[in-house]
């Protein structure tokens, strides 16, 4: 019998007490060993892990690369696969491979198959694609069913075609379909964090409001605790409420720390929008059970009249090269803004001659405005500055050429009051200019209204 | 009094690639109310501090967590050319010197 079949057989009992282990908020960076072992010793009814996010920026979605190192990612996957198979409980992983488009999903599935083969694990594997069919999205654009999120511009059909990858966030529905196909292990492409953890409760017929609220919290592992951290967390769903218990004894889930977690990375702390509805947490109650466990209840779930999907797309903008250098000459530091503008002008003349500029050259001066775009330089000026030069050009060779010329002319640029005529800047090593790969930007971040969710997130089954 | 003398946590992070969310967390009701009543935490004052047009900064009190959330658009979409802080995790710096 499948792992989920065993849960369904015990559904009456599990509706009263269902244990979910949130193993990782970002699978692939390593899972703290002791707290994972503590979580498994509690014999959870299912294990979930989130594997990605939009936070790391447009590169991963655009390029199809993982943000996490392959060896660490494989090791994390192997530990969860071993654990889930040993306990014979479902394992659900969302946003495979950092961004959840097909290359990320394929790379993750290859690791899963490899681990299964090597360790002699046998199970039913479900994978769920999240790549959006371009024609369907363009049709939705034409019929006015796509709206921008925040300050994004209206989506054009050209944007849809241009995106290197275009994904939609699947919800609980897709995970439920995979479980109904008796999958023991579900590896999903781009997914809402909640889907990972709300699917099993939904399938068992648990109240959806508390289940969704629980899912939203445990997908970040022990981040809802004080001090917050990456240790696995155990949530016990007891019908209308759930209890949070970090698997690291030093992390305490207090009413205040759990309530504060609703704020994290949310512009509206009261409202969590999902494909199938909206979770309102304003009515939630947080009660301490003891010093390090909190019971949560009262969040309300409102099903949507029509399902919606959050779309994410990333498009190539060029090839990037960077220059790394610094200065501790007060005369250079005082004039650095002018120096960089003058050097940029000189470089343009040298690398473009009479042609139009085909690149972007940008400087961030750490010590002045590297991290935050301050309205004025500090007074007094810093003793040292670090200069990060960045060029984005149509080819890697072009970007590198611009940066190399910039390096040399910045080193020897003359300015009024200059004393250090042998060089304005220091290089920490050579070469100080590096190719930094392809640059991308988010060109799709929109909401699409759809008639049906299921056809957009196809489930594929394979028996390993 | 400075905000940092009252707040337990002053943090910033993206809320999606286009929004910046700044969270102020307080230890007790007194500190929370004291901060919330300050003119320095009014939307217009916060817009000036961050160099944004008036009416583009939201201040959201969240009593359940004794917290105040400040929300504004990012100046550059996360990871676009010229971005300085892809995660938006270091945009709280102006708040560290804020007098209430």
Coordinates of C-alpha atoms in Angstrom, one line a residue:
Chain A
X1 CA 0.0 0.0 0.0
X2 CA 1.2 3.5 -0.8
X3 CA 2.3 5.9 2.0
X4 CA -0.7 8.1 1.3
X5 CA -3.0 5.1 1.3
X6 CA -1.9 4.3 4.8
X7 CA -2.8 7.8 5.9
X8 CA -6.2 7.7 4.2
X9 CA -6.9 4.4 6.1
X10 CA -6.3 6.3 9.4
X11 CA -8.1 9.5 8.3
X12 CA -10.5 9.6 11.2
X13 CA -7.7 9.5 13.7
X14 CA -5.4 11.8 11.7
X15 CA -8.1 14.5 11.5
X16 CA -7.7 14.8 15.2
X17 CA -3.9 14.7 15.2
X18 CA -1.7 15.0 12.1
X19 CA 2.0 15.5 12.4
X20 CA 3.8 17.5 9.7
X21 CA 7.6 17.8 9.6
X22 CA 8.8 21.0 8.0
X23 CA 12.3 19.8 7.1
X24 CA 13.7 22.8 5.4
X25 CA 12.8 26.3 4.2
X26 CA 15.3 26.1 1.4
X27 CA 16.4 22.6 0.6
X28 CA 19.9 22.3 -0.7
X29 CA 21.9 24.4 1.8
X30 CA 22.2 21.6 4.4
X31 CA 19.8 20.5 7.1
X32 CA 20.9 20.6 10.7
X33 CA 21.5 16.9 11.5
X34 CA 20.5 16.8 15.2
X35 CA 17.2 18.5 14.8
X36 CA 16.3 16.5 11.7
X37 CA 16.9 13.3 13.7
X38 CA 14.8 14.7 16.5
X39 CA 12.0 15.4 14.0
X40 CA 12.1 11.9 12.5
X41 CA 12.0 10.4 16.0
X42 CA 8.6 12.1 16.5
X43 CA 7.3 9.9 13.6
X44 CA 5.7 12.6 11.5
X45 CA 2.8 11.6 9.2
X46 CA 4.4 13.4 6.3
X47 CA 7.5 15.4 5.5
X48 CA 7.7 18.5 3.4
X49 CA 10.4 20.9 2.3
X50 CA 10.4 24.1 0.2
X51 CA 13.3 24.2 -2.3
X52 CA 13.0 27.6 -3.9
X53 CA 11.8 31.1 -4.0
X54 CA 11.7 34.2 -6.2
X55 CA 14.0 36.0 -3.6
X56 CA 17.4 35.0 -5.1
X57 CA 16.6 37.1 -8.1
X58 CA 16.0 36.5 -11.8
X59 CA 19.2 34.6 -12.7
X60 CA 18.1 31.2 -11.5
X61 CA 14.7 31.3 -13.2
X62 CA 16.2 32.7 -16.4
X63 CA 19.2 30.4 -16.7
X64 CA 17.7 27.1 -15.4
X65 CA 20.5 26.8 -12.9
X66 CA 20.2 25.8 -9.2
X67 CA 21.1 28.4 -6.5
X68 CA 22.3 25.5 -4.3
X69 CA 25.5 23.4 -4.8
X70 CA 24.7 20.1 -6.5
X71 CA 26.5 18.0 -3.9
X72 CA 24.7 19.6 -1.0
X73 CA 21.4 19.5 -2.8
X74 CA 21.8 15.8 -3.5
X75 CA 22.8 15.1 0.1
X76 CA 19.7 17.0 1.4
X77 CA 17.4 15.1 -1.0
X78 CA 19.0 11.8 0.0
X79 CA 18.5 12.3 3.7
X80 CA 14.8 13.2 3.2
X81 CA 14.2 10.3 0.8
X82 CA 15.8 7.8 3.2
X83 CA 13.8 9.2 6.1
X84 CA 10.5 9.3 4.3
X85 CA 10.9 5.7 3.0
X86 CA 12.0 4.4 6.4
X87 CA 8.9 5.9 8.0
X88 CA 6.8 5.1 4.9
X89 CA 5.2 8.5 4.8
X90 CA 4.7 11.0 1.9
X91 CA 7.5 13.4 1.1
X92 CA 6.5 16.6 -0.7
X93 CA 9.0 19.0 -2.1
X94 CA 8.0 22.3 -3.8
X95 CA 9.7 24.7 -6.2
X96 CA 12.3 22.1 -7.2
X97 CA 15.8 23.3 -8.0
X98 CA 15.5 26.9 -6.7
X99 CA 13.1 28.3 -9.3
X100 CA 10.8 25.4 -10.4
X101 CA 11.0 25.6 -14.2
X102 CA 11.5 22.4 -16.2
X103 CA 15.4 22.5 -16.1
X104 CA 15.3 22.9 -12.3
X105 CA 12.7 20.1 -12.0
X106 CA 14.7 17.8 -14.3
X107 CA 17.9 18.4 -12.4
X108 CA 16.2 17.6 -9.1
X109 CA 14.4 14.5 -10.5
X110 CA 17.8 13.3 -11.8
X111 CA 19.2 13.5 -8.3
X112 CA 16.2 11.8 -6.8
X113 CA 16.4 8.9 -9.3
X114 CA 20.1 8.7 -8.7
X115 CA 19.7 8.5 -4.9
X116 CA 17.0 5.9 -5.3
X117 CA 19.2 3.7 -7.5
X118 CA 22.2 4.0 -5.4
X119 CA 20.5 3.4 -2.1
X120 CA 18.0 0.7 -3.4
X121 CA 14.9 2.8 -2.5
X122 CA 11.7 1.9 -4.2
X123 CA 8.7 4.3 -4.3
X124 CA 6.2 6.0 -6.6
X125 CA 7.5 9.3 -7.7
X126 CA 5.3 12.1 -8.9
X127 CA 6.6 15.2 -10.7
X128 CA 4.5 18.2 -11.4
X129 CA 5.5 20.7 -14.1
X130 CA 4.9 24.4 -13.6
X131 CA 5.9 25.8 -17.0
X132 CA 3.1 27.8 -18.5
X133 CA 2.0 27.2 -22.1
X134 CA 2.9 30.4 -23.9
X135 CA -0.2 30.3 -26.2
X136 CA -2.5 30.0 -23.3
X137 CA -0.9 32.9 -21.5
X138 CA -1.0 35.1 -24.6
X139 CA -4.7 34.2 -25.0
X140 CA -5.2 35.3 -21.4
X141 CA -3.4 38.5 -22.1
X142 CA -5.6 39.2 -25.2
X143 CA -8.8 38.5 -23.2
X144 CA -7.7 40.8 -20.3
X145 CA -7.3 38.0 -17.8
X146 CA -3.7 38.9 -16.8
X147 CA -3.1 41.8 -14.3
X148 CA 0.3 43.1 -13.1
X149 CA 1.4 42.7 -9.5
X150 CA 2.5 45.8 -7.7
X151 CA 4.2 48.3 -10.1
X152 CA 4.8 45.9 -13.0
X153 CA 3.7 47.1 -16.4
X154 CA 0.9 45.4 -18.2
X155 CA 2.0 42.1 -19.7
X156 CA 2.5 42.1 -23.5
X157 CA 2.5 39.0 -25.8
X158 CA 6.1 39.9 -26.6
X159 CA 7.0 39.6 -22.9
X160 CA 5.5 36.2 -22.9
X161 CA 7.5 35.1 -25.9
X162 CA 10.7 36.7 -24.7
X163 CA 10.9 35.1 -21.2
X164 CA 13.6 32.4 -21.1
X165 CA 11.4 30.6 -18.6
X166 CA 7.8 31.2 -17.6
X167 CA 6.3 29.4 -14.6
X168 CA 3.1 29.6 -12.6
X169 CA 2.8 28.9 -8.9
X170 CA 0.8 25.8 -8.4
X171 CA -1.4 25.5 -5.3
X172 CA -2.6 22.7 -3.0
X173 CA -4.8 21.2 -5.8
X174 CA -1.8 20.0 -7.8
X175 CA -0.1 18.3 -4.8
X176 CA -3.5 16.6 -3.9
X177 CA -3.7 15.2 -7.5
X178 CA -0.2 13.8 -7.1
X179 CA -1.2 12.2 -3.8
X180 CA -4.4 10.8 -5.2
X181 CA -2.2 9.0 -7.8
X182 CA -0.7 7.3 -4.8
X183 CA 2.7 9.1 -5.1
X184 CA 5.0 8.4 -2.2
X185 CA 7.3 11.3 -3.2
X186 CA 6.1 14.4 -4.9
X187 CA 8.6 16.7 -6.6
X188 CA 6.9 19.9 -7.8
X189 CA 8.0 22.7 -10.0
X190 CA 7.2 26.3 -9.0
X191 CA 4.7 26.0 -6.2
X192 CA 3.1 28.0 -3.4
X193 CA 4.8 27.2 -0.1
X194 CA 1.5 26.3 1.3
X195 CA 0.7 23.6 -1.2
X196 CA 3.5 21.5 0.1
X197 CA 2.0 21.3 3.6
X198 CA -1.7 21.8 3.1
X199 CA -2.2 19.0 0.6
X200 CA -2.2 16.1 3.0
X201 CA -4.6 17.8 5.4
X202 CA -6.8 18.7 2.5
X203 CA -6.9 15.2 1.3
X204 CA -7.7 13.9 4.7
X205 CA -10.6 16.3 5.1
X206 CA -9.0 18.5 7.8
X207 CA -10.3 22.1 8.3
X208 CA -8.6 24.1 5.6
X209 CA -8.1 27.5 7.4
X210 CA -5.8 26.1 10.1
X211 CA -4.2 23.7 7.7
X212 CA -3.3 26.6 5.3
X213 CA -2.0 28.8 8.2
X214 CA 0.1 25.9 9.5
X215 CA 1.5 25.3 5.9
X216 CA 2.4 29.0 5.6
X217 CA 4.4 28.9 8.8
X218 CA 6.2 25.5 8.6
X219 CA 7.4 26.1 5.1
X220 CA 10.1 28.3 6.6
X221 CA 11.1 25.6 9.1
X222 CA 12.1 27.2 12.5
X223 CA 12.1 30.8 11.2
X224 CA 9.0 31.5 13.2
X225 CA 10.9 30.9 16.4
X226 CA 13.0 33.0 18.6
X227 CA 15.9 32.9 17.9
X228 CA 14.8 32.0 14.3
X229 CA 16.7 29.4 12.4
X230 CA 16.8 26.7 9.7
X231 CA 16.1 23.7 12.0
X232 CA 13.2 21.4 11.1
X233 CA 9.9 22.1 12.8
X234 CA 7.1 19.8 13.8
X235 CA 3.6 21.0 13.5
X236 CA 0.7 19.0 14.9
X237 CA -2.6 19.8 13.3
X238 CA -5.4 19.0 15.8
X239 CA -8.5 19.8 13.9
X240 CA -9.2 23.5 14.4
X241 CA -5.8 24.4 15.8
X242 CA -2.1 23.4 15.4
X243 CA 0.9 23.3 17.6
X244 CA 4.4 24.4 16.6
X245 CA 7.4 22.8 18.1
X246 CA 11.0 23.4 16.8
X247 CA 13.2 20.4 16.7
X248 CA 16.1 22.5 18.0
X249 CA 15.4 22.9 21.8
X250 CA 17.1 26.3 21.7
X251 CA 14.5 27.7 19.4
X252 CA 11.2 28.7 21.0
X253 CA 7.9 29.2 19.1
X254 CA 6.3 31.9 21.2
X255 CA 2.9 33.5 20.5
X256 CA 4.8 36.7 19.7
X257 CA 7.4 35.1 17.4
X258 CA 4.8 33.1 15.5
X259 CA 2.5 36.1 15.1
X260 CA 5.5 38.1 13.9
X261 CA 6.2 35.5 11.2
X262 CA 3.1 36.6 9.4
X263 CA 5.0 39.8 8.6
X264 CA 8.0 38.1 7.0
X265 CA 8.4 38.9 3.3
X266 CA 4.7 39.9 3.1
X267 CA 3.5 43.4 2.1
X268 CA 0.1 42.5 3.7
X269 CA 0.5 40.5 6.9
X270 CA -3.2 39.8 7.2
X271 CA -3.8 38.2 3.9
X272 CA -2.2 35.2 2.0
X273 CA -3.4 34.9 -1.6
X274 CA -3.4 31.4 -3.0
X275 CA -4.6 30.0 -6.4
X276 CA -7.7 28.5 -4.8
X277 CA -8.6 31.3 -2.3
X278 CA -7.4 33.7 0.3
X279 CA -6.2 33.0 3.9
X280 CA -7.0 35.7 6.4
X281 CA -4.9 35.5 9.5
X282 CA -6.1 38.7 11.4
X283 CA -8.5 36.5 13.4
X284 CA -5.8 34.1 14.4
X285 CA -5.1 33.4 18.1
X286 CA -1.7 32.4 19.4
X287 CA -1.5 30.7 22.8
X288 CA 1.6 29.5 24.7
X289 CA 1.5 25.8 25.6
X290 CA 4.8 26.1 27.4
X291 CA 8.0 28.1 27.0
X292 CA 8.8 26.8 23.5
X293 CA 5.5 25.6 22.0
X294 CA 2.6 27.7 20.7
X295 CA -0.9 26.7 19.7
X296 CA -2.4 28.6 16.7
X297 CA -6.1 28.7 15.7
X298 CA -8.7 31.0 14.1
X299 CA -7.3 31.8 10.6
X300 CA -10.1 31.8 8.0
X301 CA -10.1 30.5 4.5
X302 CA -12.2 32.0 1.7
X303 CA -12.3 30.0 -1.5
X304 CA -11.9 32.1 -4.7
X305 CA -14.7 32.5 -7.2
X306 CA -12.3 31.8 -10.0
X307 CA -8.8 30.3 -9.6
X308 CA -5.8 32.6 -10.2
X309 CA -2.1 31.8 -10.9
X310 CA 0.9 33.9 -10.1
X311 CA 3.1 34.0 -13.2
X312 CA 6.9 34.5 -13.0
X313 CA 9.1 35.0 -16.0
X314 CA 12.8 36.0 -16.5
X315 CA 14.4 37.2 -19.6
X316 CA 18.1 37.5 -20.7
X317 CA 19.4 41.1 -20.7
X318 CA 23.1 40.5 -21.7
X319 CA 26.4 39.2 -20.5
X320 CA 28.0 40.5 -17.4
X321 CA 31.7 41.3 -16.5
X322 CA 32.8 42.9 -13.3
X323 CA 35.8 44.9 -12.1
X324 CA 36.9 44.7 -8.4
X325 CA 39.2 47.4 -7.0
X326 CA 39.6 49.8 -4.1
X327 CA 41.2 53.0 -3.0
X328 CA 42.5 54.6 0.2
X329 CA 43.6 57.9 -1.3
X330 CA 41.5 60.6 0.2
X331 CA 41.9 62.7 -3.0
X332 CA 40.5 59.8 -5.1
X333 CA 37.7 59.1 -2.6
X334 CA 36.7 62.8 -2.4
X335 CA 36.3 63.0 -6.2
X336 CA 35.3 59.4 -7.0
X337 CA 31.9 60.3 -8.4
X338 CA 33.5 62.7 -10.9
X339 CA 36.4 60.4 -11.7
X340 CA 34.0 57.5 -12.5
X341 CA 31.9 59.7 -14.8
X342 CA 35.0 61.0 -16.6
X343 CA 36.5 57.6 -17.0
X344 CA 33.1 56.3 -18.3
X345 CA 33.2 59.0 -20.9
X346 CA 36.8 58.2 -21.9
X347 CA 36.0 54.5 -22.1
X348 CA 33.0 55.2 -24.3
X349 CA 35.2 57.1 -26.8
X350 CA 37.7 54.3 -26.8
X351 CA 35.5 51.2 -27.1
X352 CA 32.7 52.7 -29.3
X353 CA 34.5 55.3 -31.4
X354 CA 31.7 56.7 -33.5
X355 CA 29.3 53.8 -32.9
X356 CA 26.4 54.0 -30.4
X357 CA 27.0 52.6 -27.0
X358 CA 25.9 49.0 -26.9
X359 CA 26.6 48.3 -23.2
X360 CA 25.8 49.5 -19.7
X361 CA 28.6 50.5 -17.4
X362 CA 27.6 50.9 -13.7
X363 CA 29.7 51.5 -10.6
X364 CA 28.8 50.9 -6.9
X365 CA 31.2 52.5 -4.5
X366 CA 31.2 50.7 -1.2
X367 CA 31.8 53.2 1.6
X368 CA 29.8 55.8 -0.3
X369 CA 26.7 54.2 -1.9
X370 CA 27.3 50.6 -2.6
X371 CA 24.5 49.1 -0.6
X372 CA 22.0 51.9 -0.1
X373 CA 21.6 54.8 -2.5
X374 CA 22.3 57.6 0.0
X375 CA 21.3 61.1 -1.0
X376 CA 24.8 62.4 -0.1
X377 CA 28.2 61.0 0.7
X378 CA 29.2 60.5 4.3
X379 CA 30.9 63.2 6.3
X380 CA 33.7 62.6 7.0
X381 CA 34.5 60.4 4.0
X382 CA 35.5 56.8 4.6
X383 CA 39.2 55.9 4.9
X384 CA 38.8 53.3 2.2
X385 CA 36.4 52.6 -0.6
X386 CA 35.7 49.5 -2.7
X387 CA 34.6 50.0 -6.3
X388 CA 32.5 47.4 -8.0
X389 CA 32.4 48.1 -11.7
X390 CA 29.8 46.2 -13.8
X391 CA 29.3 46.0 -17.5
X392 CA 26.4 44.4 -19.3
X393 CA 26.9 43.9 -23.0
X394 CA 25.6 41.8 -25.8
X395 CA 28.5 39.3 -25.6
X396 CA 30.8 38.2 -22.8
X397 CA 33.8 39.3 -24.9
X398 CA 32.3 42.8 -25.3
X399 CA 31.6 43.1 -21.6
X400 CA 35.1 42.0 -20.8
X401 CA 36.6 44.4 -23.3
X402 CA 34.8 47.3 -21.8
X403 CA 35.8 46.4 -18.2
X404 CA 39.4 45.9 -19.2
X405 CA 39.7 49.3 -20.7
X406 CA 37.8 50.8 -17.7
X407 CA 40.3 49.2 -15.4
X408 CA 43.4 50.7 -17.1
X409 CA 41.9 54.2 -17.6
X410 CA 40.6 54.3 -14.0
X411 CA 44.1 53.3 -12.7
X412 CA 45.7 56.2 -14.6
X413 CA 43.0 58.8 -14.7
X414 CA 44.3 62.3 -14.1
X415 CA 42.3 64.7 -12.0
X416 CA 42.9 68.1 -10.3
X417 CA 45.0 67.7 -7.1
X418 CA 46.2 64.2 -8.0
X419 CA 49.4 63.2 -6.1
X420 CA 49.4 59.4 -6.8
X421 CA 50.4 59.5 -10.4
X422 CA 51.4 55.9 -10.5
X423 CA 47.9 54.6 -9.9
X424 CA 44.5 55.6 -8.4
X425 CA 43.3 52.2 -7.3
X426 CA 44.4 48.9 -5.8
X427 CA 43.5 45.5 -7.2
X428 CA 43.1 42.7 -4.7
X429 CA 44.3 40.1 -7.2
X430 CA 44.7 39.6 -11.0
X431 CA 42.8 39.4 -13.1
X432 CA 40.7 42.1 -11.3
X433 CA 38.0 41.8 -14.1
X434 CA 35.9 38.7 -14.1
X435 CA 33.2 37.3 -16.4
X436 CA 30.1 37.0 -14.3
X437 CA 27.8 35.0 -16.6
X438 CA 24.5 35.9 -18.1
X439 CA 22.3 38.7 -16.7
X440 CA 18.6 38.3 -16.5
X441 CA 15.7 40.4 -15.3
X442 CA 12.1 39.6 -14.2
X443 CA 9.8 40.5 -17.1
X444 CA 6.7 38.6 -15.9
X445 CA 5.3 39.0 -12.4
X446 CA 1.6 38.9 -13.0
X447 CA -1.7 37.3 -11.9
X448 CA -3.5 35.2 -14.5
X449 CA -7.2 34.2 -14.0
X450 CA -7.9 30.7 -15.3
X451 CA -10.9 28.4 -15.6
X452 CA -9.2 25.3 -14.4
X453 CA -5.9 24.7 -12.5
X454 CA -5.3 21.0 -13.2
X455 CA -4.4 21.1 -16.9
X456 CA -1.7 23.7 -16.2
X457 CA 0.2 21.6 -13.7
X458 CA 0.4 18.1 -15.2
X459 CA 1.4 15.2 -12.9
X460 CA 3.7 12.6 -14.2
X461 CA 4.1 9.3 -12.4
X462 CA 7.1 6.9 -12.4
X463 CA 7.7 3.9 -10.2
X464 CA 11.3 3.6 -9.0
Chain B
X1 CA 14.6 58.9 21.7
X2 CA 15.9 56.8 18.8
X3 CA 13.9 54.0 17.3
X4 CA 16.7 51.5 17.9
X5 CA 16.4 52.2 21.7
X6 CA 12.7 51.0 21.5
X7 CA 12.6 48.3 18.9
X8 CA 13.8 44.7 19.3
X9 CA 14.1 44.2 15.6
X10 CA 14.5 46.6 12.7
X11 CA 14.7 44.6 9.4
X12 CA 14.1 44.9 5.7
X13 CA 13.3 42.4 3.0
X14 CA 11.6 42.1 -0.4
X15 CA 8.0 41.3 -0.4
X16 CA 8.1 40.1 -4.0
X17 CA 10.6 41.6 -6.5
X18 CA 8.9 45.0 -6.6
X19 CA 8.1 45.8 -2.9
X20 CA 10.2 46.5 0.1
X21 CA 8.9 45.6 3.5
X22 CA 10.5 47.1 6.6
X23 CA 9.4 45.5 9.9
X24 CA 9.8 47.1 13.4
X25 CA 9.2 44.6 16.2
X26 CA 8.8 45.7 19.8
X27 CA 9.0 43.9 23.1
X28 CA 6.1 45.4 24.9
X29 CA 2.9 47.4 24.4
X30 CA 4.4 50.6 25.8
X31 CA 7.3 50.6 23.3
X32 CA 4.9 49.7 20.4
X33 CA 2.5 52.5 21.2
X34 CA 5.2 55.0 21.8
X35 CA 6.7 54.3 18.4
X36 CA 3.4 54.2 16.6
X37 CA 2.4 57.6 18.0
X38 CA 5.6 59.3 16.7
X39 CA 5.3 61.7 13.8
X40 CA 8.5 60.2 12.5
X41 CA 6.6 57.0 11.7
X42 CA 3.9 58.8 9.7
X43 CA 3.7 57.9 6.0
X44 CA 4.8 61.3 4.8
X45 CA 7.8 61.4 7.1
X46 CA 8.8 57.9 6.1
X47 CA 8.4 58.9 2.4
X48 CA 10.8 61.9 3.0
X49 CA 13.3 59.7 4.9
X50 CA 13.4 57.2 2.0
X51 CA 13.3 59.9 -0.7
X52 CA 9.9 58.7 -2.1
X53 CA 7.0 60.7 -3.4
X54 CA 4.4 61.4 -0.7
X55 CA 1.5 58.9 -0.7
X56 CA 3.7 55.9 -1.9
X57 CA 4.7 54.6 1.6
X58 CA 2.3 52.6 3.7
X59 CA 2.5 52.2 7.5
X60 CA 0.7 49.1 8.7
X61 CA 0.4 48.5 12.5
X62 CA 0.2 44.8 13.4
X63 CA -0.8 44.6 17.0
X64 CA -0.8 40.8 17.2
X65 CA 2.9 40.9 17.0
X66 CA 3.5 44.3 18.5
X67 CA 4.9 45.3 15.1
X68 CA 4.8 48.1 12.6
X69 CA 5.3 47.3 8.9
X70 CA 6.4 49.9 6.4
X71 CA 5.8 49.1 2.7
X72 CA 7.1 50.9 -0.3
X73 CA 8.0 50.1 -3.9
X74 CA 11.6 49.1 -4.6
X75 CA 13.4 51.7 -6.7
X76 CA 14.8 49.0 -9.0
X77 CA 13.1 45.6 -9.5
X78 CA 15.0 42.9 -7.7
X79 CA 18.0 41.9 -9.8
X80 CA 17.5 44.4 -12.6
X81 CA 20.5 46.2 -13.9
X82 CA 21.8 48.7 -11.3
X83 CA 20.2 46.9 -8.3
X84 CA 22.2 47.3 -5.1
X85 CA 20.4 44.8 -2.9
X86 CA 18.7 41.9 -4.6
X87 CA 17.1 40.5 -1.4
X88 CA 16.3 44.0 0.0
X89 CA 17.8 42.9 3.3
X90 CA 19.9 46.1 3.9
X91 CA 17.4 48.8 3.2
X92 CA 16.6 49.5 6.9
X93 CA 19.8 51.6 7.4
X94 CA 18.0 55.0 7.5
X95 CA 15.8 53.7 10.3
X96 CA 18.8 53.0 12.5
X97 CA 19.4 56.7 13.0
X98 CA 15.7 57.7 13.2
X99 CA 14.7 60.0 16.1
X100 CA 11.1 59.4 17.2

